[in-house]
Tab-separated table of C-alpha atoms in Angstrom:
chain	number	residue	atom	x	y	z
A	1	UNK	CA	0.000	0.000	0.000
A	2	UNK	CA	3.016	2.455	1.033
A	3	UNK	CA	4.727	1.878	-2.427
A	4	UNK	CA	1.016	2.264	-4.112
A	5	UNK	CA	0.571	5.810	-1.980
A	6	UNK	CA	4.167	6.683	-3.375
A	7	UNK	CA	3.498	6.172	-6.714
A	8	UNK	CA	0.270	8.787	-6.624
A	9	UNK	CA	2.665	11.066	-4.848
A	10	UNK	CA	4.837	11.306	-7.367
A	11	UNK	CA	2.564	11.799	-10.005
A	12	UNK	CA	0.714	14.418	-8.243
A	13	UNK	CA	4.106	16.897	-7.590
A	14	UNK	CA	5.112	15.894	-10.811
A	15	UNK	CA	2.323	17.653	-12.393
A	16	UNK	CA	2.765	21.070	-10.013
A	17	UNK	CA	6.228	22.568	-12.031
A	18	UNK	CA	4.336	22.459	-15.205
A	19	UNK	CA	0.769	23.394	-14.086
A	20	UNK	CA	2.095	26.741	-11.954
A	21	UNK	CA	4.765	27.599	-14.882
A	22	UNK	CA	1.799	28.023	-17.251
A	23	UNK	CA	-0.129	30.385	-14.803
A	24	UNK	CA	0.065	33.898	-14.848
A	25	UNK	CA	-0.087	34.724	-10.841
A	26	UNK	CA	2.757	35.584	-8.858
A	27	UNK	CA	4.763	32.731	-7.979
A	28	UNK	CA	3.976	33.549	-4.110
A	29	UNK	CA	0.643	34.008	-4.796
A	30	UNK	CA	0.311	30.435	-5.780
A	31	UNK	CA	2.386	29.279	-3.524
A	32	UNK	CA	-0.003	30.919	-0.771
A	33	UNK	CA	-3.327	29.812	-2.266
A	34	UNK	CA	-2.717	26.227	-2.531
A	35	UNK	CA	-1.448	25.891	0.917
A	36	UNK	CA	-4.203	27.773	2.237
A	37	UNK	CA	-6.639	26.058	0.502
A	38	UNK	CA	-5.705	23.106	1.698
A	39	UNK	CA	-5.292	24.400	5.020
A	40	UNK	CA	-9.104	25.414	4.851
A	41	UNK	CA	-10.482	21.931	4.257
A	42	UNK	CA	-7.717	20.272	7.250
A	43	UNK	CA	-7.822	22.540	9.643
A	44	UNK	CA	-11.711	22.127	10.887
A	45	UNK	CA	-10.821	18.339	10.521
A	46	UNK	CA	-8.025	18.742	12.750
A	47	UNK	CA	-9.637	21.047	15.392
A	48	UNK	CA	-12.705	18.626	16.103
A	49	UNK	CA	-10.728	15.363	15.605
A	50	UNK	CA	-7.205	16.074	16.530
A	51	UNK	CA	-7.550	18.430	19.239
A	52	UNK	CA	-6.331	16.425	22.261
A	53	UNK	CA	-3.534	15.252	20.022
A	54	UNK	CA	-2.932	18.924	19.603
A	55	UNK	CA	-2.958	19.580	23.156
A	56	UNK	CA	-1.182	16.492	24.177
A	57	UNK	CA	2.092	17.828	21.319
A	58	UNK	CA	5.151	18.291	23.499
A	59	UNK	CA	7.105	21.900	23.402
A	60	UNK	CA	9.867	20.511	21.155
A	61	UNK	CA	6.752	18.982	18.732
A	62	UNK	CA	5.503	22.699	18.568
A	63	UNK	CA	8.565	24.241	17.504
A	64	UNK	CA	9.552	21.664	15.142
A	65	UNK	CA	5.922	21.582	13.301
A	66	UNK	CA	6.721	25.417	13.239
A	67	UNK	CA	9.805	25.140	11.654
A	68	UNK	CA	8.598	22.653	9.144
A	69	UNK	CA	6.142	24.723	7.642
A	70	UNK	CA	8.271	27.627	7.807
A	71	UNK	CA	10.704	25.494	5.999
A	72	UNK	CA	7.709	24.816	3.016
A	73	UNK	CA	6.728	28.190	2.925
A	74	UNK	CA	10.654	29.407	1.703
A	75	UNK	CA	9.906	26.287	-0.139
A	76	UNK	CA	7.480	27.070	-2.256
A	77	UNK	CA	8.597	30.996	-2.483
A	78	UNK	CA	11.672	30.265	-3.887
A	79	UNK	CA	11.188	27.098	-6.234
A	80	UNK	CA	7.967	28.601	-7.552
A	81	UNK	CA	9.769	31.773	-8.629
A	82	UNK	CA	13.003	29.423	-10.380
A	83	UNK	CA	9.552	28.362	-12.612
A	84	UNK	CA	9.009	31.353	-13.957
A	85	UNK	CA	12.840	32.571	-14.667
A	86	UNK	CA	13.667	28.728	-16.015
A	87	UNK	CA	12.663	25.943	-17.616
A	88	UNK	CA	10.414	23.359	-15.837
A	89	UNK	CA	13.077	20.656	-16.339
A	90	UNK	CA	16.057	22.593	-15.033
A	91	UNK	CA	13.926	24.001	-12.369
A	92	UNK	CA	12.399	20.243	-11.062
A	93	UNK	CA	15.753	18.526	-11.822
A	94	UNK	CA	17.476	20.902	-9.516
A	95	UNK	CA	15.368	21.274	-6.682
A	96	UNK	CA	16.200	17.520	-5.875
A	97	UNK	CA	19.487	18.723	-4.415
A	98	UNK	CA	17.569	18.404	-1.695
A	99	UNK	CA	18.666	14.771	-1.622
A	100	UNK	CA	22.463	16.198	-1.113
A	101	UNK	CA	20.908	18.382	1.678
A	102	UNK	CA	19.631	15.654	3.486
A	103	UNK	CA	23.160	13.387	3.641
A	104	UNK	CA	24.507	16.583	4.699
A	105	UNK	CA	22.175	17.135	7.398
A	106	UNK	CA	22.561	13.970	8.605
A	107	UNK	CA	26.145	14.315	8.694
A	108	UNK	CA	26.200	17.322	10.647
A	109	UNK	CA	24.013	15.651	13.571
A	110	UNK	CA	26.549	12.526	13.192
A	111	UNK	CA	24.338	9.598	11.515
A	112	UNK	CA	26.633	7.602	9.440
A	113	UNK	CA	25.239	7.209	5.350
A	114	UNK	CA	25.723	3.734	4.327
A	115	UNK	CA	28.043	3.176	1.336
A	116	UNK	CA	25.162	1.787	-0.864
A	117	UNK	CA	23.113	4.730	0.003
A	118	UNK	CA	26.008	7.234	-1.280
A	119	UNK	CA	26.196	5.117	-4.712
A	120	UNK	CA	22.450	4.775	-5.228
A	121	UNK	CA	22.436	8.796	-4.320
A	122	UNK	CA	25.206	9.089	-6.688
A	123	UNK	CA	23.810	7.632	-9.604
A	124	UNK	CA	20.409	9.358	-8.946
A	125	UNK	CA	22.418	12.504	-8.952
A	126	UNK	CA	24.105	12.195	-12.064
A	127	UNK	CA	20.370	10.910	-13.479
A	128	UNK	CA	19.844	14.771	-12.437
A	129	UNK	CA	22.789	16.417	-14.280
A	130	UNK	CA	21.554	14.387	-17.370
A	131	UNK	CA	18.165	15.961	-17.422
A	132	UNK	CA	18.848	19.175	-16.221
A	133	UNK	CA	22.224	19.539	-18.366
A	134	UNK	CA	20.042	19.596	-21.429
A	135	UNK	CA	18.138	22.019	-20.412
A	136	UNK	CA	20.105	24.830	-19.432
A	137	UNK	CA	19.848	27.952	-20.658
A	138	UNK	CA	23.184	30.367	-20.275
A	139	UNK	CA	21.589	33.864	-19.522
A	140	UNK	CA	21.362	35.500	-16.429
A	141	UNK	CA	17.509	35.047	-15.961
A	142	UNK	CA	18.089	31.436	-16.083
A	143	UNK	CA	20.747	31.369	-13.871
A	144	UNK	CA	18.841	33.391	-10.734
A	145	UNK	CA	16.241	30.550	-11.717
A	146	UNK	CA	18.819	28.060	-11.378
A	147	UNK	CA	20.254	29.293	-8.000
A	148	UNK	CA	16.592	29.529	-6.569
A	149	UNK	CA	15.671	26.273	-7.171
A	150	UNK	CA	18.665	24.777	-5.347
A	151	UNK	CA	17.543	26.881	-2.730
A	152	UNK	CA	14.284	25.222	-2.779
A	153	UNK	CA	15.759	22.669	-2.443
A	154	UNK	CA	18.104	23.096	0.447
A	155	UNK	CA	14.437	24.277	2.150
A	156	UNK	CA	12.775	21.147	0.918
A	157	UNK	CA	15.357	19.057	2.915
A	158	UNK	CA	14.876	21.293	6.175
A	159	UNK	CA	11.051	20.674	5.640
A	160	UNK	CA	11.394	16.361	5.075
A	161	UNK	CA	13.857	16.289	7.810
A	162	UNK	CA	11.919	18.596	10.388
A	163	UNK	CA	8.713	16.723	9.615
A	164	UNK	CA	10.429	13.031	10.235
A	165	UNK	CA	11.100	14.636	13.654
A	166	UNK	CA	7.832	15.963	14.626
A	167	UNK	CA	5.641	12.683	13.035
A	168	UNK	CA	6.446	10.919	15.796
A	169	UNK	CA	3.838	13.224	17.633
A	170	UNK	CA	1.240	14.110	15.150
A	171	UNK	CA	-0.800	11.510	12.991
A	172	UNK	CA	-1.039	12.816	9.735
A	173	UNK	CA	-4.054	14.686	9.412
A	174	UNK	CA	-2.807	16.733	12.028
A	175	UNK	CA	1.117	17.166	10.926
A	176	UNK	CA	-0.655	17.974	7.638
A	177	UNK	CA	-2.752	21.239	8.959
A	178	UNK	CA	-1.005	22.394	11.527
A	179	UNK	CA	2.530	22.606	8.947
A	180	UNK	CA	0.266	24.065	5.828
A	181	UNK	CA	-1.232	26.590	8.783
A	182	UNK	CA	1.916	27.814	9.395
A	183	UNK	CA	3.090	27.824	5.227
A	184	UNK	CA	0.377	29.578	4.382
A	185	UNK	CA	0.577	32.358	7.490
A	186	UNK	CA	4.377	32.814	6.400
A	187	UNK	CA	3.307	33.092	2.597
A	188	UNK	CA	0.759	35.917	3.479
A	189	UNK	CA	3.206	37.922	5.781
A	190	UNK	CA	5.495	37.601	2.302
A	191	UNK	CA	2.910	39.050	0.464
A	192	UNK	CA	1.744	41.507	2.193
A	193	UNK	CA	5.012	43.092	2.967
A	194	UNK	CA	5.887	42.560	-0.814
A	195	UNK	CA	3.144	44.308	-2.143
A	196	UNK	CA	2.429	41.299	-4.266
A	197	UNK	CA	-1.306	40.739	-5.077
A	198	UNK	CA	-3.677	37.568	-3.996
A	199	UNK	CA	-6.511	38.308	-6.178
A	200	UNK	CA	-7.583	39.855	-9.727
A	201	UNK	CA	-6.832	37.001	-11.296
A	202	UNK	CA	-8.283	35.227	-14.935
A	203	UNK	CA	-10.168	32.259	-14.434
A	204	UNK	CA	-7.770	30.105	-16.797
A	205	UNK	CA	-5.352	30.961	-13.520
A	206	UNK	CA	-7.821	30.596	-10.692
A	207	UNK	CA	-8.223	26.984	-12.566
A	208	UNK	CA	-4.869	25.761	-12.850
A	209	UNK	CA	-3.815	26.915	-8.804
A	210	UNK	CA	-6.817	24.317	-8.849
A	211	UNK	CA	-5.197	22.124	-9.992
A	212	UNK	CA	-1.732	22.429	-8.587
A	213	UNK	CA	-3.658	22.001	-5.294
A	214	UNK	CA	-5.650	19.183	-6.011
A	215	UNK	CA	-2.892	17.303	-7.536
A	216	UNK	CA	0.474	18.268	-5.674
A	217	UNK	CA	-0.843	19.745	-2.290
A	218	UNK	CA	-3.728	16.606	-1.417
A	219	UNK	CA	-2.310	13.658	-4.005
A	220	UNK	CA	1.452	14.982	-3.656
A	221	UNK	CA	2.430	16.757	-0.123
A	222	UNK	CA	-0.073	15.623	2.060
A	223	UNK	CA	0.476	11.414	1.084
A	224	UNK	CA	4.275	12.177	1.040
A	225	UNK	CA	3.499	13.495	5.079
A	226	UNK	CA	2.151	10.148	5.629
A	227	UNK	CA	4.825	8.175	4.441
A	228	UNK	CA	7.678	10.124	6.457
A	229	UNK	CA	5.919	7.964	9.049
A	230	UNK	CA	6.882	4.829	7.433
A	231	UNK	CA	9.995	5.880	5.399
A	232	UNK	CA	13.379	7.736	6.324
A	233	UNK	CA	13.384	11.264	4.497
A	234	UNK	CA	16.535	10.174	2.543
A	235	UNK	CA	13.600	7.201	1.097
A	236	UNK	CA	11.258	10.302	0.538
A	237	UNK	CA	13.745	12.741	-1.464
A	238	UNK	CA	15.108	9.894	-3.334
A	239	UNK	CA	11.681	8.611	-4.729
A	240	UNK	CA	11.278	12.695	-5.531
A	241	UNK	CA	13.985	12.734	-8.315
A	242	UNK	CA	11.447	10.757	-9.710
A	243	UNK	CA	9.845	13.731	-10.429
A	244	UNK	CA	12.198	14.855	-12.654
A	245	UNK	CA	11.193	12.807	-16.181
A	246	UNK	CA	7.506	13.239	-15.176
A	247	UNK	CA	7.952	16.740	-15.080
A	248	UNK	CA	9.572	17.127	-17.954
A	249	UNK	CA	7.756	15.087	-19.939
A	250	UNK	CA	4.397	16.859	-19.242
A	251	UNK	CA	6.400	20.191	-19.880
A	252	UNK	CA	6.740	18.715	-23.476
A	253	UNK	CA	3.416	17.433	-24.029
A	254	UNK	CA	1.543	20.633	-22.235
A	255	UNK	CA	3.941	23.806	-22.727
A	256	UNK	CA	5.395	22.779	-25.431
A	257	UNK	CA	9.025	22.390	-23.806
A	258	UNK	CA	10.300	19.583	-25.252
A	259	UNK	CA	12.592	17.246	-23.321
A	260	UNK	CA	15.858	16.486	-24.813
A	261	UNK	CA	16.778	12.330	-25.700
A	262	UNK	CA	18.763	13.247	-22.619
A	263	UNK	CA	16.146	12.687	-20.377
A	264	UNK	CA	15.647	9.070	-21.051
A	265	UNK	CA	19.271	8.110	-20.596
A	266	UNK	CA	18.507	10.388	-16.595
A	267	UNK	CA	15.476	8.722	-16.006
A	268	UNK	CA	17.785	5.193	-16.457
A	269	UNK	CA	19.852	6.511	-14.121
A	270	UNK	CA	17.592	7.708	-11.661
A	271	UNK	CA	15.627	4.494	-11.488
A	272	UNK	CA	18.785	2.518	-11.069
A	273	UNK	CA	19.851	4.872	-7.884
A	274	UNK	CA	16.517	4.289	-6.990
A	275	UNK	CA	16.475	0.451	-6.906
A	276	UNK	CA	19.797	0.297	-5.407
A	277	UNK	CA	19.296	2.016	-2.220
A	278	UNK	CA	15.703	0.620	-1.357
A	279	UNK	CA	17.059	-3.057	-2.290
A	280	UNK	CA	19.925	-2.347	-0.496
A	281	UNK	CA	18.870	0.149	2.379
A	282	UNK	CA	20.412	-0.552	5.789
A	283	UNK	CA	18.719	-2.474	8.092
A	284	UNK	CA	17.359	0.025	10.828
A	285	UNK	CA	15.329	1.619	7.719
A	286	UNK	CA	11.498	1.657	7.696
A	287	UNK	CA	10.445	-1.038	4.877
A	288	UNK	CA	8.298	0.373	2.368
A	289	UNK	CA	5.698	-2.190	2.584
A	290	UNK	CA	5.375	-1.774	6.311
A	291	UNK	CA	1.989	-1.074	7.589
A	292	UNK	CA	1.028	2.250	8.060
A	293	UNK	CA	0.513	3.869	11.374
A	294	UNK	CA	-3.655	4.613	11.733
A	295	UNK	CA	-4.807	8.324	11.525
């Protein structure tokens, strides 16, 4: 069921790069309205549901949920922006240094990364390069682009690893609204003292935040907050890069951005780092077929 719930996941952020590159809003205006939109169906849930496992959160659980969504909000203001100054495949293929983030991060706090874990990430990295090498564009708009999404995805890392912490507190439904509370208070605050507008927007627009929040924020983020109960977040950001190809590939078919042949010969080597760190993952790991915990 886990690998099932991944596979949804991925398809559902996969479609986000391309659906908020073709619309017209600010980038942290749609980064704002589909966390608070999803915070608007959750957060009722939450309060009648999940109240006493609100109350019951320990100080350290509050300040790490806090920091998560902080974490998603700089997110989603900076890789959103590297989708309007880039392409979608550079954009996708380079937020996924969050992967590199998150072996650094572990280093830092002293957890040892297992030598098939540093191949598999490795060859998922170079699957990266591939994709994203072909895709470049050498101008100086591209290259803020470029430097924002790795940004993203140094944020992205700080969000997984955060949220692994805090999980241990909060059933999903709960991590889930409290953390896209949070985003989306953060995201206003930025827009507000930005000057940058929420509203006024076509309907084409008002249709495709839509559907960047139906598909990435409730199909994408909020099943990928359930399995950090189940998986490591170095499992989590490696089944991301799978995002990568998908991304691109719907950039082709739906904005017209054609991938490059080098994208196939990534996506090889993106699956292979793939298989060999979940066939090979150490042995204190979370299987990915193990039963989920009940929300």
């Amino acid at each position: 069921m886990n690998a099932l719930l991944a596979v949804v996941a991925i398809c559902g952020v996969s479609a986000s790069g391309p659906l908020m590159a073709a619309t017209a809003a600010p980038a942290l205006a749609i980064a704002f309205w589909r966390n608070a939109a999803a915070s608007v169906v959750l957060a009722p849930i939450t309060l009648v549901r999940r109240r006493d496992e609100l109350k019951a959160l320990s100080p350290r659980g509050r300040r790490l949920v806090v920091v998560a969504g902080l974490m998603l909000a700089l997110h989603f203001a900076t890789w959103v922006a590297s989708l309007k100054l880039t392409s979608v495949a550079a954009a996708t293929a380079l937020v996924t240094t969050q992967l590199v983030w998150v072996m650094l991060i572990d280093r830092i706090r002293g957890a040892s990364v297992p030598l098939q874990a540093g191949i598999g990430c490795a060859l998922a990295i170079a699957g990266v390069l591939v994709v994203s090498g072909f895709d470049f564009t050498v101008s100086t708009r591209a290259l803020v682009g470029d430097g924002l999404a790795v940004a993203g995805g140094l944020f992205a890392a700080l969000y997984l690893v955060a949220g692994s912490a805090v999980r241990t507190e909060l059933s999903t439904t709960a991590y889930t609204a409290v953390c896209y509370s949070v985003c989306s208070l953060a995201l206003l605050v930025a827009a507000v003292v930005g000057g940058v507008p929420l509203t006024g927007f076509s309907a084409h627009d008002w249709m495709l935040i839509a559907g960047v929040t139906i598909a990435a924020q409730f199909l994408g983020h909020s099943i990928l907050n359930h399995l950090l109960a189940v998986m490591s977040p170095m499992i989590v950001s490696l089944l991301l890069l799978l995002e990568v190809p998908l991304a691109a590939l719907l950039a082709g078919v739906f904005l017209d951005q054609v991938p490059h042949a080098g994208v196939w010969v990534g996506l090889v080597l993106i699956l292979a780092g793939l298989a060999f760190v979940v066939t090979r993952r150490s042995s204190d790991e979370p299987d990915l077929v193990e039963a989920p915990r009940v929300d």
